[in-house]
CSV table of C-alpha atoms and ligand atoms in Angstrom, one decimal:
chain,number,residue,atom,x,y,z
A,190,MET,CA,-26.3,52.0,-1.7
A,191,THR,CA,-24.5,49.3,-3.6
A,192,ARG,CA,-22.5,49.5,-7.2
A,193,LYS,CA,-23.0,47.4,-10.0
A,194,ILE,CA,-18.8,47.4,-11.3
A,195,ILE,CA,-16.8,44.9,-13.9
A,196,ILE,CA,-14.2,45.1,-12.2
A,197,ASP,CA,-11.3,45.1,-16.2
A,198,THR,CA,-7.5,43.5,-14.4
A,199,ASP,CA,-4.3,42.5,-14.9
A,200,PRO,CA,-2.8,40.7,-11.8
A,201,GLY,CA,-1.1,40.4,-10.7
A,202,GLN,CA,-0.3,42.0,-7.0
A,203,ASP,CA,-2.0,44.6,-7.0
A,204,ASP,CA,-4.8,43.4,-9.4
A,205,ALA,CA,-6.0,40.2,-6.8
A,206,ILE,CA,-6.0,43.0,-3.7
A,207,ALA,CA,-7.9,45.3,-5.6
A,208,ILE,CA,-9.9,42.1,-5.8
A,209,LEU,CA,-9.8,41.7,-2.5
A,210,LEU,CA,-11.3,44.8,-0.7
A,211,ALA,CA,-14.2,44.7,-3.9
A,212,LEU,CA,-14.7,41.7,-2.1
A,213,GLY,CA,-14.4,42.3,1.6
A,214,SER,CA,-17.1,44.5,0.4
A,215,PRO,CA,-20.2,43.8,-0.5
A,216,GLU,CA,-22.5,45.8,1.0
A,217,GLU,CA,-21.3,49.7,-1.2
A,218,VAL,CA,-19.5,46.9,-4.3
A,219,ASP,CA,-22.5,44.3,-6.4
A,220,LEU,CA,-19.6,42.8,-8.9
A,221,LEU,CA,-20.8,41.8,-11.9
A,222,GLY,CA,-18.8,40.1,-13.6
A,223,ILE,CA,-14.1,39.8,-13.5
A,224,THR,CA,-12.4,40.8,-17.6
A,225,CYS,CA,-8.9,39.6,-17.6
A,226,VAL,CA,-6.7,41.7,-20.3
A,227,ALA,CA,-3.9,40.7,-21.0
A,228,GLY,CA,-1.0,43.5,-18.5
A,229,ASN,CA,1.3,42.4,-16.7
A,230,VAL,CA,1.9,39.6,-18.0
A,231,PRO,CA,0.2,37.4,-20.7
A,232,LEU,CA,-3.1,35.7,-20.4
A,233,ASP,CA,-4.2,33.0,-19.7
A,234,LEU,CA,-2.0,34.3,-16.8
A,235,THR,CA,-4.1,36.8,-15.6
A,236,THR,CA,-6.9,34.6,-16.2
A,237,ARG,CA,-5.6,32.2,-13.8
A,238,ASN,CA,-4.4,34.9,-11.1
A,239,ALA,CA,-7.6,35.9,-10.8
A,240,ARG,CA,-8.9,33.1,-10.6
A,241,VAL,CA,-6.9,31.8,-7.3
A,242,THR,CA,-7.2,35.1,-5.7
A,243,CYS,CA,-11.7,34.6,-6.7
A,244,GLU,CA,-10.9,31.1,-4.0
A,245,LEU,CA,-9.0,33.1,-1.8
A,246,ALA,CA,-11.0,34.8,-0.9
A,247,ASN,CA,-13.4,31.7,-0.7
A,248,ARG,CA,-15.7,32.8,-3.8
A,249,PRO,CA,-15.4,30.5,-7.5
A,250,ASP,CA,-19.3,32.5,-7.9
A,251,ILE,CA,-17.5,35.5,-9.3
A,252,LYS,CA,-17.5,35.7,-12.9
A,253,VAL,CA,-14.4,35.0,-14.3
A,254,PHE,CA,-14.2,36.3,-18.2
A,255,ALA,CA,-11.0,36.4,-20.8
A,256,GLY,CA,-10.4,39.0,-23.3
A,257,CYS,CA,-8.2,40.0,-25.4
A,258,ASP,CA,-4.2,37.9,-25.3
A,259,ARG,CA,-3.1,41.8,-26.7
A,260,PRO,CA,-3.2,45.8,-26.9
A,261,MET,CA,-4.7,46.3,-29.8
A,262,GLY,CA,-2.7,47.7,-32.9
A,263,ARG,CA,1.2,46.3,-30.9
A,264,ASP,CA,2.3,43.6,-29.4
A,265,LEU,CA,1.9,42.4,-25.6
A,266,VAL,CA,4.8,44.0,-23.6
A,267,THR,CA,4.2,42.6,-19.9
A,268,ALA,CA,6.1,43.0,-16.8
A,269,GLU,CA,7.1,40.0,-14.8
A,270,HIS,CA,10.6,41.9,-13.7
A,271,VAL,CA,8.2,43.9,-11.3
A,272,HIS,CA,5.5,40.6,-10.3
A,273,GLY,CA,7.7,37.6,-10.9
A,274,ARG,CA,7.0,34.2,-13.8
A,275,THR,CA,3.7,34.1,-12.9
A,276,GLY,CA,2.4,37.7,-11.9
A,277,LEU,CA,0.9,36.6,-7.9
A,278,ASP,CA,4.7,35.6,-7.4
A,279,GLY,CA,5.5,35.8,-3.0
A,280,TYR,CA,2.7,33.4,-2.1
A,281,ASP,CA,1.9,30.3,-3.1
A,282,LEU,CA,-1.3,29.3,-3.2
A,283,PRO,CA,-3.0,26.6,-5.2
A,284,GLU,CA,-4.5,26.0,-8.7
A,285,PRO,CA,-8.2,26.8,-9.2
A,286,LYS,CA,-10.5,25.0,-9.5
A,287,MET,CA,-13.9,27.3,-11.1
A,288,PRO,CA,-14.3,27.9,-14.6
A,289,LEU,CA,-13.6,30.4,-16.6
A,290,GLN,CA,-16.4,31.4,-18.1
A,291,GLU,CA,-17.3,31.3,-22.0
A,292,GLN,CA,-18.5,34.1,-22.9
A,293,HIS,CA,-15.9,36.6,-23.9
A,294,GLY,CA,-15.0,39.8,-21.4
A,295,VAL,CA,-15.6,41.6,-24.2
A,296,ASP,CA,-18.7,40.8,-25.5
A,297,PHE,CA,-19.5,40.6,-21.6
A,298,ILE,CA,-19.3,44.3,-21.1
A,299,ILE,CA,-21.1,44.7,-23.6
A,300,GLU,CA,-24.1,42.4,-22.7
A,301,THR,CA,-24.0,43.3,-19.0
A,302,LEU,CA,-23.9,47.2,-20.6
A,303,GLN,CA,-26.7,47.1,-22.6
A,304,ARG,CA,-28.2,44.5,-20.1
A,305,GLU,CA,-28.8,46.3,-17.2
A,306,PRO,CA,-30.1,50.3,-16.6
A,307,SER,CA,-28.4,53.2,-18.4
A,308,GLY,CA,-26.2,54.9,-15.9
A,309,THR,CA,-25.9,51.8,-13.0
A,310,VAL,CA,-23.1,50.1,-14.4
A,311,THR,CA,-19.4,51.7,-13.6
A,312,LEU,CA,-16.4,50.2,-14.7
A,313,CYS,CA,-13.2,50.1,-12.3
A,314,THR,CA,-10.2,49.1,-14.7
A,315,LEU,CA,-7.0,47.9,-13.6
A,316,GLY,CA,-4.5,47.3,-16.4
A,317,PRO,CA,-4.3,48.6,-20.0
A,318,LEU,CA,-7.8,49.4,-21.7
A,319,THR,CA,-8.2,46.8,-24.4
A,320,ASN,CA,-10.7,45.5,-23.3
A,321,ILE,CA,-13.2,48.7,-22.3
A,322,ALA,CA,-11.5,49.9,-25.2
A,323,THR,CA,-12.6,47.4,-28.3
A,324,ALA,CA,-15.4,47.0,-27.0
A,325,LEU,CA,-15.9,50.9,-27.9
A,326,GLN,CA,-15.7,49.9,-31.0
A,327,LYS,CA,-17.7,46.6,-31.5
A,328,ALA,CA,-20.9,48.7,-29.7
A,329,PRO,CA,-20.4,52.6,-29.7
A,330,ASP,CA,-24.2,52.4,-28.5
A,331,ILE,CA,-22.5,51.6,-24.7
A,332,ALA,CA,-20.5,54.3,-23.7
A,333,GLY,CA,-24.1,56.9,-23.2
A,334,ARG,CA,-25.3,53.7,-20.1
A,335,ILE,CA,-21.4,53.7,-18.5
A,336,GLN,CA,-22.1,55.3,-14.8
A,337,GLU,CA,-18.6,55.9,-14.9
A,338,VAL,CA,-14.7,54.1,-15.8
A,339,ILE,CA,-12.2,54.2,-12.7
A,340,LEU,CA,-9.2,53.4,-13.8
A,341,MET,CA,-5.4,53.2,-13.0
A,342,GLY,CA,-3.3,54.1,-15.2
A,343,GLY,CA,-1.1,57.2,-16.5
A,344,ALA,CA,0.6,60.6,-14.4
A,345,TYR,CA,1.8,64.0,-14.5
A,346,PHE,CA,4.1,64.7,-11.9
A,347,GLU,CA,5.1,61.4,-11.4
A,348,VAL,CA,5.3,61.3,-15.4
A,349,GLY,CA,6.7,57.6,-15.8
A,350,ASN,CA,6.7,53.4,-14.4
A,351,ILE,CA,7.7,51.5,-16.8
A,352,THR,CA,9.4,54.7,-19.8
A,353,PRO,CA,10.0,57.9,-18.2
A,354,ALA,CA,8.0,59.8,-20.2
A,355,ALA,CA,4.1,57.1,-19.3
A,356,GLU,CA,2.7,54.6,-17.1
A,357,PHE,CA,2.9,50.3,-18.3
A,358,ASN,CA,-1.3,50.3,-18.2
A,359,ILE,CA,-1.7,53.7,-20.8
A,360,PHE,CA,2.2,53.1,-22.7
A,361,VAL,CA,0.8,48.7,-23.2
A,362,ASP,CA,-3.0,50.7,-25.9
A,363,PRO,CA,-2.3,53.7,-25.3
A,364,GLU,CA,-5.2,53.7,-28.9
A,365,ALA,CA,-7.4,51.9,-26.8
A,366,ALA,CA,-6.9,54.3,-23.3
A,367,ALA,CA,-6.9,57.3,-26.1
A,368,THR,CA,-10.3,55.6,-28.0
A,369,LEU,CA,-11.5,56.1,-24.1
A,370,PHE,CA,-10.0,59.1,-23.2
A,371,THR,CA,-12.3,61.3,-26.2
A,372,SER,CA,-14.9,58.9,-25.7
A,373,GLY,CA,-16.8,61.0,-23.5
A,374,ILE,CA,-17.6,58.9,-20.5
A,375,PRO,CA,-17.1,59.7,-17.5
A,376,LEU,CA,-13.4,58.9,-16.1
A,377,THR,CA,-11.6,59.3,-13.0
A,378,VAL,CA,-8.0,58.9,-13.0
A,379,LEU,CA,-6.2,57.1,-10.2
A,380,PRO,CA,-2.5,58.0,-11.5
A,381,LEU,CA,1.4,57.4,-10.3
A,382,ASP,CA,0.8,60.7,-8.7
A,383,THR,CA,-1.8,59.4,-6.4
A,384,THR,CA,-0.4,56.1,-6.1
A,385,HIS,CA,3.4,57.0,-5.4
A,386,LYS,CA,1.4,59.1,-2.2
A,387,ALA,CA,0.2,55.2,-1.1
A,388,LEU,CA,3.1,53.6,-0.2
A,389,ALA,CA,3.5,49.8,1.4
A,390,THR,CA,6.1,50.8,4.6
A,391,PRO,CA,6.7,47.0,7.3
A,392,PRO,CA,4.4,48.7,9.0
A,393,ARG,CA,1.7,49.1,6.9
A,394,VAL,CA,2.6,45.7,5.7
A,395,ALA,CA,2.4,44.6,9.1
A,396,ALA,CA,-0.7,44.7,10.1
A,397,PHE,CA,-2.0,42.7,7.6
A,398,GLN,CA,-0.2,40.2,8.2
A,399,GLN,CA,-1.0,40.5,12.0
A,400,LEU,CA,-4.2,40.5,11.0
A,401,GLY,CA,-3.7,36.8,11.5
A,402,THR,CA,-5.6,35.5,8.6
A,403,HIS,CA,-4.6,33.4,5.9
A,404,VAL,CA,-5.2,36.5,3.2
A,405,GLY,CA,-3.3,38.3,5.9
A,406,ALA,CA,-0.7,37.1,5.1
A,407,VAL,CA,-1.5,36.5,1.6
A,408,VAL,CA,-1.3,39.4,0.8
A,409,ALA,CA,1.3,40.2,3.6
A,410,GLY,CA,3.1,38.1,1.3
A,411,TRP,CA,2.2,40.2,-1.9
A,412,LEU,CA,3.1,42.4,-0.8
A,413,GLY,CA,6.4,41.5,0.1
A,414,PHE,CA,7.6,40.1,-2.9
A,415,PHE,CA,6.5,43.3,-4.9
A,416,GLU,CA,8.1,45.3,-3.1
A,417,ARG,CA,11.5,44.2,-3.1
A,418,PHE,CA,12.0,46.0,-6.8
A,419,ASP,CA,10.2,49.7,-6.1
A,420,MET,CA,12.0,50.5,-3.1
A,421,GLU,CA,15.3,49.5,-5.7
A,422,LYS,CA,14.0,51.7,-8.0
A,423,TYR,CA,12.5,54.3,-6.1
A,424,GLY,CA,14.3,53.9,-3.1
A,425,SER,CA,11.8,55.0,-0.7
A,426,ASP,CA,10.5,53.1,2.1
A,427,GLY,CA,7.7,51.1,0.7
A,428,ALA,CA,6.8,49.9,-3.1
A,429,PRO,CA,3.4,52.0,-3.7
A,430,LEU,CA,0.0,50.2,-4.6
A,431,HIS,CA,-1.6,50.9,-7.4
A,432,ASP,CA,-4.7,49.1,-8.0
A,433,PRO,CA,-6.5,49.8,-4.7
A,434,THR,CA,-6.6,53.3,-5.5
A,435,VAL,CA,-9.2,52.2,-8.4
A,436,LEU,CA,-11.4,50.4,-5.2
A,437,ALA,CA,-10.5,52.7,-2.9
A,438,TYR,CA,-12.0,56.1,-4.6
A,439,LEU,CA,-14.6,54.4,-5.6
A,440,LEU,CA,-15.8,53.6,-1.2
A,441,ARG,CA,-14.5,56.4,0.2
A,442,PRO,CA,-13.7,59.5,-2.4
A,443,ASP,CA,-13.5,61.2,0.5
A,444,LEU,CA,-10.4,59.7,1.3
A,445,PHE,CA,-8.9,62.2,-2.2
A,446,THR,CA,-9.1,65.4,-4.3
A,447,GLY,CA,-7.6,65.9,-7.9
A,448,ARG,CA,-8.6,67.9,-10.1
A,449,HIS,CA,-11.7,67.9,-13.6
A,450,VAL,CA,-9.2,68.7,-16.3
A,451,ASN,CA,-8.1,67.5,-19.7
A,452,VAL,CA,-6.3,64.1,-20.3
A,453,GLU,CA,-4.7,63.3,-23.3
A,454,ILE,CA,-3.3,60.2,-24.5
A,455,GLU,CA,0.1,60.6,-26.8
A,456,THR,CA,0.3,57.4,-29.2
A,457,THR,CA,2.8,58.5,-31.9
A,458,SER,CA,5.8,59.8,-30.7
A,459,PRO,CA,8.6,56.7,-29.5
A,460,LEU,CA,9.9,58.9,-27.5
A,461,THR,CA,7.0,59.7,-25.1
A,462,ARG,CA,4.9,57.2,-26.0
A,463,GLY,CA,1.1,56.2,-23.5
A,464,MET,CA,2.3,59.6,-21.8
A,465,THR,CA,-1.0,61.2,-20.8
A,466,VAL,CA,-0.4,65.1,-20.6
A,467,ALA,CA,-2.6,66.3,-17.7
A,468,ASP,CA,-3.6,70.0,-18.6
A,469,TRP,CA,-2.8,70.0,-14.7
A,470,TRP,CA,-2.7,73.3,-15.2
A,471,GLY,CA,-6.0,75.1,-17.4
A,472,VAL,CA,-3.1,75.7,-19.6
A,473,THR,CA,-5.5,75.1,-22.5
A,474,ASP,CA,-9.6,75.8,-23.4
A,475,ARG,CA,-8.9,72.0,-24.5
A,476,ASP,CA,-12.3,69.8,-22.9
A,477,ARG,CA,-12.0,69.0,-19.5
A,478,ASN,CA,-12.6,65.2,-19.6
A,479,ALA,CA,-11.3,63.6,-16.8
A,480,MET,CA,-10.8,63.4,-13.2
A,481,PHE,CA,-6.9,62.9,-12.4
A,482,ILE,CA,-6.7,62.7,-8.2
A,483,GLY,CA,-2.8,63.8,-7.0
A,484,ASP,CA,-3.5,63.5,-3.5
A,485,ILE,CA,-4.8,60.2,-0.7
A,486,ASP,CA,-4.9,59.9,2.8
A,487,ALA,CA,-2.8,56.6,2.0
A,488,ASP,CA,-3.7,56.5,6.0
A,489,GLY,CA,-6.8,56.0,5.4
A,490,PHE,CA,-6.3,54.3,2.2
A,491,TYR,CA,-3.8,51.1,4.0
A,492,ALA,CA,-7.0,51.9,7.2
A,493,LEU,CA,-9.7,50.7,4.5
A,494,GLN,CA,-7.7,48.3,2.9
A,495,THR,CA,-6.8,45.7,6.4
A,496,GLU,CA,-10.3,46.8,8.1
A,497,ARG,CA,-11.8,44.8,4.2
A,498,ILE,CA,-10.3,42.5,4.4
A,499,ALA,CA,-10.2,41.2,7.8
A,500,ARG,CA,-13.7,40.2,6.9
A,501,LEU,CA,-12.2,37.4,4.3
B,770,BDR,C1,0.3,49.2,-13.0
B,770,BDR,O1,0.6,49.3,-13.8
B,770,BDR,C2,1.2,47.4,-13.5
B,770,BDR,O2,2.0,47.3,-12.8
B,770,BDR,C3,-0.2,47.6,-12.1
B,770,BDR,O3,-0.3,46.3,-11.9
B,770,BDR,C4,-0.5,48.7,-11.7
B,770,BDR,O4,-2.0,48.5,-12.9
B,770,BDR,C5,1.1,50.9,-12.4
B,770,BDR,O5,1.8,51.2,-13.7
B,771,CA,CA1,-2.7,46.2,-13.1
């Protein structure tokens, strides 16, 4: 069955690979649009990078929207130290020719959810949650119409990557995350606990190169760039690959295991801002609001990506 989705994103190499995974899976995924948000790099670059990625996949017909250019109540924090100056460093690609849609990304999310039959649209979020939370604030009626939000963000056992206590996407806009986690919408969370088990090891990167396609070479180039930072940081033999886990979960939930638990977002403490406090051990009676994924079949995940990206 085809799932209708909106990808909300801040590309980033790993976001871009997630978009390619969606575009390589037309039988399962009907991509209604891509809404961009400020995150890894400012909004003008995330909107550029989303379009570069669509054109790389020869899909200039995909609708790409600009959403919010800063978090709901804070200054933007970016991650050029991980993703490079453009956010998509690692392979030189042409500037995009396809247009950016005129409508604001938040309005596209609202209009789409109000137009499509209730419970038929899934939001796949790969960046700070500003666009989704702003849409919920502007049109609270959409909450009950969302099939599911599948998001990359947070951590419990792995704790944090941008600070010792927080994962980047939640840290950048914790108020937006808190809005979503208290919304009652069905949530599936792909945290660092999962993505840190999905390492882009040299043989897995080589598999993209060995596809012998342009897209495969670009993906290998991106991963090579992304890796140099994380391998140094973690001392592992490959960098964690985060955002494609969201699409992989949509396509192959059997590759993942997790627990339905309570997750709360820290918004006030300067020390632990953006921490995702997950009641993994069930030690409170707080309502379970999220499927928190803890494990992944990493070989299956990489096999799925190479298979789908080979089609592009
Ligand atoms: C998340 O932060 C970004 O740098 C990545 O694109 C991913 O969405 C990982 O913490
Ligand atoms: Ca991202």
